[in-house]
Amino acid sequence: MVNINTNVRRFTALQMMFHFGLIVTFMLLSVTGLAWMFIETSWGKTLAAPFGGYTGALEVHKITGLVLLALFALHILYTLVHIDWKHPSRTLLGPDSIVFQWRDVKDFFRHLGWIMGMIKAPEFDRWSWWEKFDYWAVWWGLMIVGVTGLMLYNPVLTSHYLPGWFLNVALWVHRIEAVLAMAHIFTIHFFIEHFRPRCFPFSATMFEGSKDIKHLREEHPAWIARLETEGGLQALMVKPSPVPLRILYFGVGYALIGLGIFLLVFGLINVSLLTLQI
Amino acid sequence: MGILPNMKVRIAALLMVALIPGAAIGVVSVPHSYELASTGYFRDSDTVPGAYQLYLQTPESKGGFWGLGPGDSDLKRASFKADAHAGVRNYSPGRRCESCHEGQRYSIHSSRGGVACVQCHRSEPIAGINHYYSAMNPIRRHAYVCAKCHEGATASFASYLVHEPSPLAQSTEREFPLLYYATWIMAILAVGVFLIFIPYVTLWGIREFVGLFGRKQRHG
């Protein structure tokens, strides 16, 4: 079974590294950020303890934030390099593009129609509308949380260029965007990618870079059909990862999912103890 | 050269103007203890009784940046007093600040940083924040209060609101418009995402479950 090419390659090693870098920095930022946000509660103090209290947690938060922004800058560079600048519309508006197109709006409503049991499921090409949404949500989120994070990184320096009261605003925007990002990842993203019946219990695509063709014929039929007619499918066929590796992916994946759900559940339990006034 | 005598007269006149009022009132060089307690720094001329009235300040009614900043909150008369609690019945230095200043109870300086009220508002008698000699007066707050922890704090830095209003409260639209609008926009964005996605993915999960279950039944 393992020796047969049953999987179709979906991500390159570099793309997977970007995603893994995002996971590590995001989780570290979540733990240290929530530790600071909940430092009044015993749960917050427990989260901060591995970093030596809130000062250490804040220090790690700041450095990790810089690492994530550097990763983001590298990713922007990566996307710019991959655009065919002679024919930008080919890379940006082609069927392999992750850029939102009119088709995605129609797909969203068709998908909703299928959910309601009214019409046939839409046939997604390489990227479905929710995959595109998840990808661009990181851009939008990082812009907001990154700019405000940099402002808060050195408040004294920031106040040389902006009035100090901008920091009141920056802190609230940073906080709400971060809570939105965490809540989205720990509920919607985890559900769509791992918990919904077709993917349960775990989808390792972002770790092994490929996906079973049977699954893809259901989830991305237009892409597979296009590859078959264009004749590019064979070049993308690969073997699934060996079992030990898949066990590792599952273990690491579930440790991260567990951490996310732990943060979500305990954050919700402790939220009434916060003295923060909104 | 003809101007010289004229200048002498002018200098003499200037000296007279400068000295006579001082001589007439009688310069008091010993500051009141509350002035020392509040700032520890002032000029001799500032200690002339009543002189501080010259320096009473009214903060601008609207903040900078096209009126988006903080500023239009209610000014308290006591904030101009040398002893903000003078004449307050049932006040005693032993009472907890938040037993009266309920609205100022929450700030991340106190709740997270563990900063006590008196670390910024100083010891008894506590000067009103707009009193000229107060360490909290905006002209010196950054140097006398903020810089104790935030090295290099500037007057701009000190305009950060330690006791910020609740960002979503209606009154904040008037008191601190940018905070109000920015927080509302972010809150609507966050709530909007979940209002769309939670029902969507719930129905989606049910649909897939029904689909898979139905298929198994057909094949089984």
mmCIF file of C-alpha atoms in Angstrom, chain A residues 16-266:
data_model
loop_
_atom_site.group_PDB
_atom_site.id
_atom_site.type_symbol
_atom_site.label_atom_id
_atom_site.label_comp_id
_atom_site.label_asym_id
_atom_site.label_seq_id
_atom_site.Cartn_x
_atom_site.Cartn_y
_atom_site.Cartn_z
ATOM 1 C CA MET A 16 5.116 23.349 4.636
ATOM 2 C CA MET A 17 8.004 25.013 6.443
ATOM 3 C CA PHE A 18 6.170 28.342 6.318
ATOM 4 C CA HIS A 19 3.109 26.674 7.793
ATOM 5 C CA PHE A 20 5.108 24.890 10.491
ATOM 6 C CA GLY A 21 6.937 28.119 11.369
ATOM 7 C CA LEU A 22 3.567 29.797 11.641
ATOM 8 C CA ILE A 23 2.268 27.030 13.941
ATOM 9 C CA VAL A 24 5.251 27.257 16.300
ATOM 10 C CA THR A 25 5.319 31.058 16.512
ATOM 11 C CA PHE A 26 1.520 31.324 16.702
ATOM 12 C CA MET A 27 1.309 28.844 19.575
ATOM 13 C CA LEU A 28 4.172 30.470 21.461
ATOM 14 C CA LEU A 29 2.570 33.887 20.963
ATOM 15 C CA SER A 30 -0.791 32.502 22.090
ATOM 16 C CA VAL A 31 0.607 30.996 25.297
ATOM 17 C CA THR A 32 2.703 34.038 26.230
ATOM 18 C CA GLY A 33 0.035 36.523 25.142
ATOM 19 C CA LEU A 34 -2.707 34.784 27.108
ATOM 20 C CA ALA A 35 -0.339 34.442 30.079
ATOM 21 C CA TRP A 36 -0.032 38.230 30.130
ATOM 22 C CA MET A 37 -3.711 38.846 29.456
ATOM 23 C CA PHE A 38 -4.730 36.470 32.278
ATOM 24 C CA ILE A 39 -1.848 37.212 34.661
ATOM 25 C CA GLU A 40 -4.347 38.266 37.359
ATOM 26 C CA THR A 41 -5.669 34.695 37.464
ATOM 27 C CA SER A 42 -3.899 31.594 38.695
ATOM 28 C CA TRP A 43 -4.272 30.096 35.209
ATOM 29 C CA GLY A 44 -2.417 33.055 33.701
ATOM 30 C CA LYS A 45 0.343 32.701 36.279
ATOM 31 C CA THR A 46 0.616 28.994 35.456
ATOM 32 C CA LEU A 47 0.972 29.812 31.745
ATOM 33 C CA ALA A 48 3.672 32.372 32.524
ATOM 34 C CA ALA A 49 5.565 30.089 34.891
ATOM 35 C CA PRO A 50 7.608 28.202 32.251
ATOM 36 C CA PHE A 51 8.917 31.561 31.051
ATOM 37 C CA GLY A 52 9.850 32.711 34.532
ATOM 38 C CA GLY A 53 6.777 34.858 35.204
ATOM 39 C CA TYR A 54 5.179 37.586 33.133
ATOM 40 C CA THR A 55 8.359 39.528 32.434
ATOM 41 C CA GLY A 56 9.880 36.467 30.800
ATOM 42 C CA ALA A 57 6.612 35.651 29.030
ATOM 43 C CA LEU A 58 6.445 39.185 27.605
ATOM 44 C CA GLU A 59 10.070 39.006 26.498
ATOM 45 C CA VAL A 60 9.442 35.701 24.688
ATOM 46 C CA HIS A 61 6.223 37.171 23.228
ATOM 47 C CA LYS A 62 8.092 40.135 21.776
ATOM 48 C CA ILE A 63 10.950 38.105 20.298
ATOM 49 C CA THR A 64 8.562 35.497 18.860
ATOM 50 C CA GLY A 65 6.504 38.315 17.355
ATOM 51 C CA LEU A 66 9.600 39.627 15.597
ATOM 52 C CA VAL A 67 10.420 36.126 14.325
ATOM 53 C CA LEU A 68 6.883 35.772 12.955
ATOM 54 C CA LEU A 69 7.084 39.168 11.237
ATOM 55 C CA ALA A 70 10.425 38.170 9.703
ATOM 56 C CA LEU A 71 8.809 34.944 8.489
ATOM 57 C CA PHE A 72 5.951 37.000 7.052
ATOM 58 C CA ALA A 73 8.404 39.285 5.249
ATOM 59 C CA LEU A 74 10.130 36.199 3.800
ATOM 60 C CA HIS A 75 6.760 34.843 2.717
ATOM 61 C CA ILE A 76 5.863 38.105 0.971
ATOM 62 C CA LEU A 77 9.204 37.912 -0.833
ATOM 63 C CA TYR A 78 8.437 34.289 -1.732
ATOM 64 C CA THR A 79 5.067 35.220 -3.250
ATOM 65 C CA LEU A 80 6.608 38.105 -5.211
ATOM 66 C CA VAL A 81 9.259 35.797 -6.647
ATOM 67 C CA HIS A 82 6.612 33.276 -7.706
ATOM 68 C CA ILE A 83 4.560 35.749 -9.697
ATOM 69 C CA ASP A 84 5.250 35.587 -13.414
ATOM 70 C CA TRP A 85 5.806 39.320 -13.840
ATOM 71 C CA LYS A 86 5.560 39.152 -17.633
ATOM 72 C CA HIS A 87 2.063 37.704 -17.409
ATOM 73 C CA PRO A 88 0.901 38.480 -13.861
ATOM 74 C CA SER A 89 -2.722 37.624 -14.603
ATOM 75 C CA ARG A 90 -1.723 34.033 -15.424
ATOM 76 C CA THR A 91 -0.301 33.396 -11.955
ATOM 77 C CA LEU A 92 -2.707 35.625 -10.061
ATOM 78 C CA LEU A 93 -5.967 34.747 -11.772
ATOM 79 C CA GLY A 94 -5.280 31.209 -13.003
ATOM 80 C CA PRO A 95 -6.968 28.129 -11.514
ATOM 81 C CA ASP A 96 -3.882 27.355 -9.392
ATOM 82 C CA SER A 97 -3.906 30.828 -7.840
ATOM 83 C CA ILE A 98 -4.833 31.340 -4.215
ATOM 84 C CA VAL A 99 -6.086 34.840 -5.034
ATOM 85 C CA PHE A 100 -9.838 35.312 -4.463
ATOM 86 C CA GLN A 101 -11.814 35.353 -7.673
ATOM 87 C CA TRP A 102 -15.439 35.771 -8.623
ATOM 88 C CA ARG A 103 -15.672 31.988 -8.848
ATOM 89 C CA ASP A 104 -15.009 31.723 -5.084
ATOM 90 C CA VAL A 105 -17.967 33.931 -4.267
ATOM 91 C CA LYS A 106 -20.184 31.699 -6.393
ATOM 92 C CA ASP A 107 -18.589 28.607 -4.824
ATOM 93 C CA PHE A 108 -19.368 29.914 -1.338
ATOM 94 C CA PHE A 109 -23.074 30.166 -2.147
ATOM 95 C CA ARG A 110 -23.106 26.872 -4.059
ATOM 96 C CA HIS A 111 -21.408 25.213 -1.095
ATOM 97 C CA LEU A 112 -24.030 26.728 1.194
ATOM 98 C CA GLY A 113 -26.711 25.410 -1.165
ATOM 99 C CA TRP A 114 -25.171 21.934 -0.940
ATOM 100 C CA ILE A 115 -25.048 22.179 2.871
ATOM 101 C CA MET A 116 -28.754 22.983 2.875
ATOM 102 C CA GLY A 117 -29.318 19.971 0.641
ATOM 103 C CA MET A 118 -30.650 22.062 -2.225
ATOM 104 C CA ILE A 119 -28.058 21.587 -4.984
ATOM 105 C CA LYS A 120 -25.095 19.408 -5.974
ATOM 106 C CA ALA A 121 -21.803 20.174 -4.260
ATOM 107 C CA PRO A 122 -19.612 22.686 -6.149
ATOM 108 C CA GLU A 123 -16.527 21.212 -7.800
ATOM 109 C CA PHE A 124 -13.539 22.985 -6.280
ATOM 110 C CA ASP A 125 -10.336 23.450 -8.229
ATOM 111 C CA ARG A 126 -6.962 23.582 -6.515
ATOM 112 C CA TRP A 127 -8.092 25.791 -3.614
ATOM 113 C CA SER A 128 -11.573 25.922 -2.115
ATOM 114 C CA TRP A 129 -12.979 29.217 -0.880
ATOM 115 C CA TRP A 130 -12.287 28.381 2.785
ATOM 116 C CA GLU A 131 -8.677 27.479 2.048
ATOM 117 C CA LYS A 132 -8.250 30.848 0.365
ATOM 118 C CA PHE A 133 -9.988 32.544 3.299
ATOM 119 C CA ASP A 134 -7.693 30.833 5.810
ATOM 120 C CA TYR A 135 -4.636 31.844 3.807
ATOM 121 C CA TRP A 136 -5.594 35.517 3.455
ATOM 122 C CA ALA A 137 -6.873 35.728 7.029
ATOM 123 C CA VAL A 138 -3.251 35.274 8.117
ATOM 124 C CA TRP A 139 -2.231 38.241 5.943
ATOM 125 C CA TRP A 140 -4.969 40.495 7.252
ATOM 126 C CA GLY A 141 -4.439 39.313 10.827
ATOM 127 C CA LEU A 142 -0.675 39.724 10.701
ATOM 128 C CA MET A 143 -0.969 43.223 9.280
ATOM 129 C CA ILE A 144 -3.221 44.310 12.157
ATOM 130 C CA VAL A 145 -1.542 42.420 14.967
ATOM 131 C CA GLY A 146 1.932 43.113 13.553
ATOM 132 C CA VAL A 147 1.605 46.886 13.228
ATOM 133 C CA THR A 148 0.036 47.255 16.671
ATOM 134 C CA GLY A 149 2.537 44.763 18.110
ATOM 135 C CA LEU A 150 5.443 46.820 16.777
ATOM 136 C CA MET A 151 3.880 49.945 18.279
ATOM 137 C CA LEU A 152 3.656 48.224 21.657
ATOM 138 C CA TYR A 153 7.128 46.680 21.359
ATOM 139 C CA ASN A 154 8.735 49.906 22.515
ATOM 140 C CA PRO A 155 6.010 52.276 23.698
ATOM 141 C CA VAL A 156 8.437 55.061 24.607
ATOM 142 C CA LEU A 157 9.932 55.061 21.121
ATOM 143 C CA THR A 158 6.473 54.904 19.521
ATOM 144 C CA SER A 159 5.413 57.965 21.516
ATOM 145 C CA HIS A 160 8.163 59.950 19.761
ATOM 146 C CA TYR A 161 6.235 59.586 16.534
ATOM 147 C CA LEU A 162 2.625 59.267 17.686
ATOM 148 C CA PRO A 163 0.736 60.609 20.699
ATOM 149 C CA GLY A 164 0.983 58.245 23.661
ATOM 150 C CA TRP A 165 -2.768 57.665 23.674
ATOM 151 C CA PHE A 166 -2.421 55.783 20.389
ATOM 152 C CA LEU A 167 -1.067 52.985 22.587
ATOM 153 C CA ASN A 168 -4.469 52.679 24.304
ATOM 154 C CA VAL A 169 -5.965 52.098 20.866
ATOM 155 C CA ALA A 170 -3.139 49.841 19.674
ATOM 156 C CA LEU A 171 -3.442 47.603 22.736
ATOM 157 C CA TRP A 172 -7.182 47.058 22.220
ATOM 158 C CA VAL A 173 -6.839 46.422 18.502
ATOM 159 C CA HIS A 174 -3.939 44.004 19.158
ATOM 160 C CA ARG A 175 -5.926 42.205 21.845
ATOM 161 C CA ILE A 176 -9.152 41.797 19.845
ATOM 162 C CA GLU A 177 -7.373 40.709 16.666
ATOM 163 C CA ALA A 178 -5.297 38.179 18.639
ATOM 164 C CA VAL A 179 -8.377 36.768 20.383
ATOM 165 C CA LEU A 180 -10.155 36.572 17.018
ATOM 166 C CA ALA A 181 -7.196 34.746 15.445
ATOM 167 C CA MET A 182 -6.867 32.255 18.315
ATOM 168 C CA ALA A 183 -10.588 31.580 18.552
ATOM 169 C CA HIS A 184 -10.781 31.127 14.775
ATOM 170 C CA ILE A 185 -7.853 28.695 14.633
ATOM 171 C CA PHE A 186 -8.885 26.696 17.691
ATOM 172 C CA THR A 187 -12.481 26.267 16.551
ATOM 173 C CA ILE A 188 -13.174 26.925 12.852
ATOM 174 C CA HIS A 189 -9.784 25.967 11.382
ATOM 175 C CA PHE A 190 -9.427 22.838 13.506
ATOM 176 C CA PHE A 191 -13.000 21.807 12.726
ATOM 177 C CA ILE A 192 -12.768 22.317 8.966
ATOM 178 C CA GLU A 193 -9.358 20.696 8.580
ATOM 179 C CA HIS A 194 -9.539 17.911 11.162
ATOM 180 C CA PHE A 195 -12.883 17.387 12.857
ATOM 181 C CA ARG A 196 -15.503 17.422 10.127
ATOM 182 C CA PRO A 197 -16.519 13.894 9.129
ATOM 183 C CA ARG A 198 -14.555 13.800 5.851
ATOM 184 C CA CYS A 199 -11.272 14.723 7.550
ATOM 185 C CA PHE A 200 -11.720 13.200 11.003
ATOM 186 C CA PRO A 201 -9.628 12.407 12.973
ATOM 187 C CA PHE A 202 -6.635 14.183 11.433
ATOM 188 C CA SER A 203 -5.534 15.595 8.116
ATOM 189 C CA ALA A 204 -1.768 15.479 7.704
ATOM 190 C CA THR A 205 -1.648 17.252 4.322
ATOM 191 C CA MET A 206 0.325 20.188 5.700
ATOM 192 C CA PHE A 207 2.883 17.803 7.206
ATOM 193 C CA GLU A 208 3.360 15.268 4.436
ATOM 194 C CA GLY A 209 2.609 17.706 1.624
ATOM 195 C CA SER A 210 0.296 15.335 -0.226
ATOM 196 C CA LYS A 211 -3.219 13.934 0.043
ATOM 197 C CA ASP A 212 -4.906 10.712 -0.949
ATOM 198 C CA ILE A 213 -6.315 11.043 -4.466
ATOM 199 C CA LYS A 214 -9.618 9.481 -3.361
ATOM 200 C CA HIS A 215 -10.140 12.292 -0.896
ATOM 201 C CA LEU A 216 -9.094 14.883 -3.471
ATOM 202 C CA ARG A 217 -11.573 13.543 -6.040
ATOM 203 C CA GLU A 218 -14.259 14.417 -3.489
ATOM 204 C CA GLU A 219 -12.849 17.715 -2.229
ATOM 205 C CA HIS A 220 -11.098 19.108 -5.314
ATOM 206 C CA PRO A 221 -12.652 17.252 -8.270
ATOM 207 C CA ALA A 222 -12.118 20.102 -10.745
ATOM 208 C CA TRP A 223 -8.388 20.169 -9.941
ATOM 209 C CA ILE A 224 -7.908 16.410 -10.419
ATOM 210 C CA ALA A 225 -9.979 16.482 -13.624
ATOM 211 C CA ARG A 226 -7.895 19.386 -14.925
ATOM 212 C CA LEU A 227 -4.651 17.561 -14.091
ATOM 213 C CA GLU A 228 -5.924 14.450 -15.874
ATOM 214 C CA THR A 229 -6.881 16.304 -19.042
ATOM 215 C CA GLU A 230 -3.711 18.404 -19.044
ATOM 216 C CA GLY A 231 -1.658 15.295 -18.300
ATOM 217 C CA GLY A 232 0.118 16.666 -15.238
ATOM 218 C CA LEU A 233 -1.300 14.237 -12.714
ATOM 219 C CA GLN A 234 1.360 11.539 -12.958
ATOM 220 C CA ALA A 235 4.134 14.038 -12.202
ATOM 221 C CA LEU A 236 2.381 14.964 -8.953
ATOM 222 C CA MET A 237 1.645 11.426 -7.772
ATOM 223 C CA VAL A 238 3.701 10.428 -4.731
ATOM 224 C CA LYS A 239 3.752 7.706 -2.123
ATOM 225 C CA PRO A 240 2.133 8.407 1.231
ATOM 226 C CA SER A 241 4.559 8.930 4.116
ATOM 227 C CA PRO A 242 5.766 5.788 5.928
ATOM 228 C CA VAL A 243 3.748 4.751 8.964
ATOM 229 C CA PRO A 244 6.250 5.923 11.657
ATOM 230 C CA LEU A 245 6.263 9.383 10.106
ATOM 231 C CA ARG A 246 2.489 9.446 9.965
ATOM 232 C CA ILE A 247 2.359 8.497 13.646
ATOM 233 C CA LEU A 248 4.738 11.380 14.352
ATOM 234 C CA TYR A 249 2.555 13.817 12.361
ATOM 235 C CA PHE A 250 -0.498 12.619 14.230
ATOM 236 C CA GLY A 251 1.218 12.949 17.610
ATOM 237 C CA VAL A 252 2.627 16.422 16.950
ATOM 238 C CA GLY A 253 -0.614 17.538 15.338
ATOM 239 C CA TYR A 254 -2.744 16.384 18.227
ATOM 240 C CA ALA A 255 -0.385 17.879 20.798
ATOM 241 C CA LEU A 256 -0.845 21.241 19.048
ATOM 242 C CA ILE A 257 -4.602 20.807 18.659
ATOM 243 C CA GLY A 258 -4.790 19.829 22.348
ATOM 244 C CA LEU A 259 -2.802 22.916 23.327
ATOM 245 C CA GLY A 260 -5.109 25.108 21.275
ATOM 246 C CA ILE A 261 -8.245 23.628 22.824
ATOM 247 C CA PHE A 262 -6.713 23.867 26.307
ATOM 248 C CA LEU A 263 -6.060 27.592 25.741
ATOM 249 C CA LEU A 264 -9.560 28.102 24.369
ATOM 250 C CA VAL A 265 -11.381 26.236 27.148
ATOM 251 C CA PHE A 266 -9.375 27.666 30.042
#
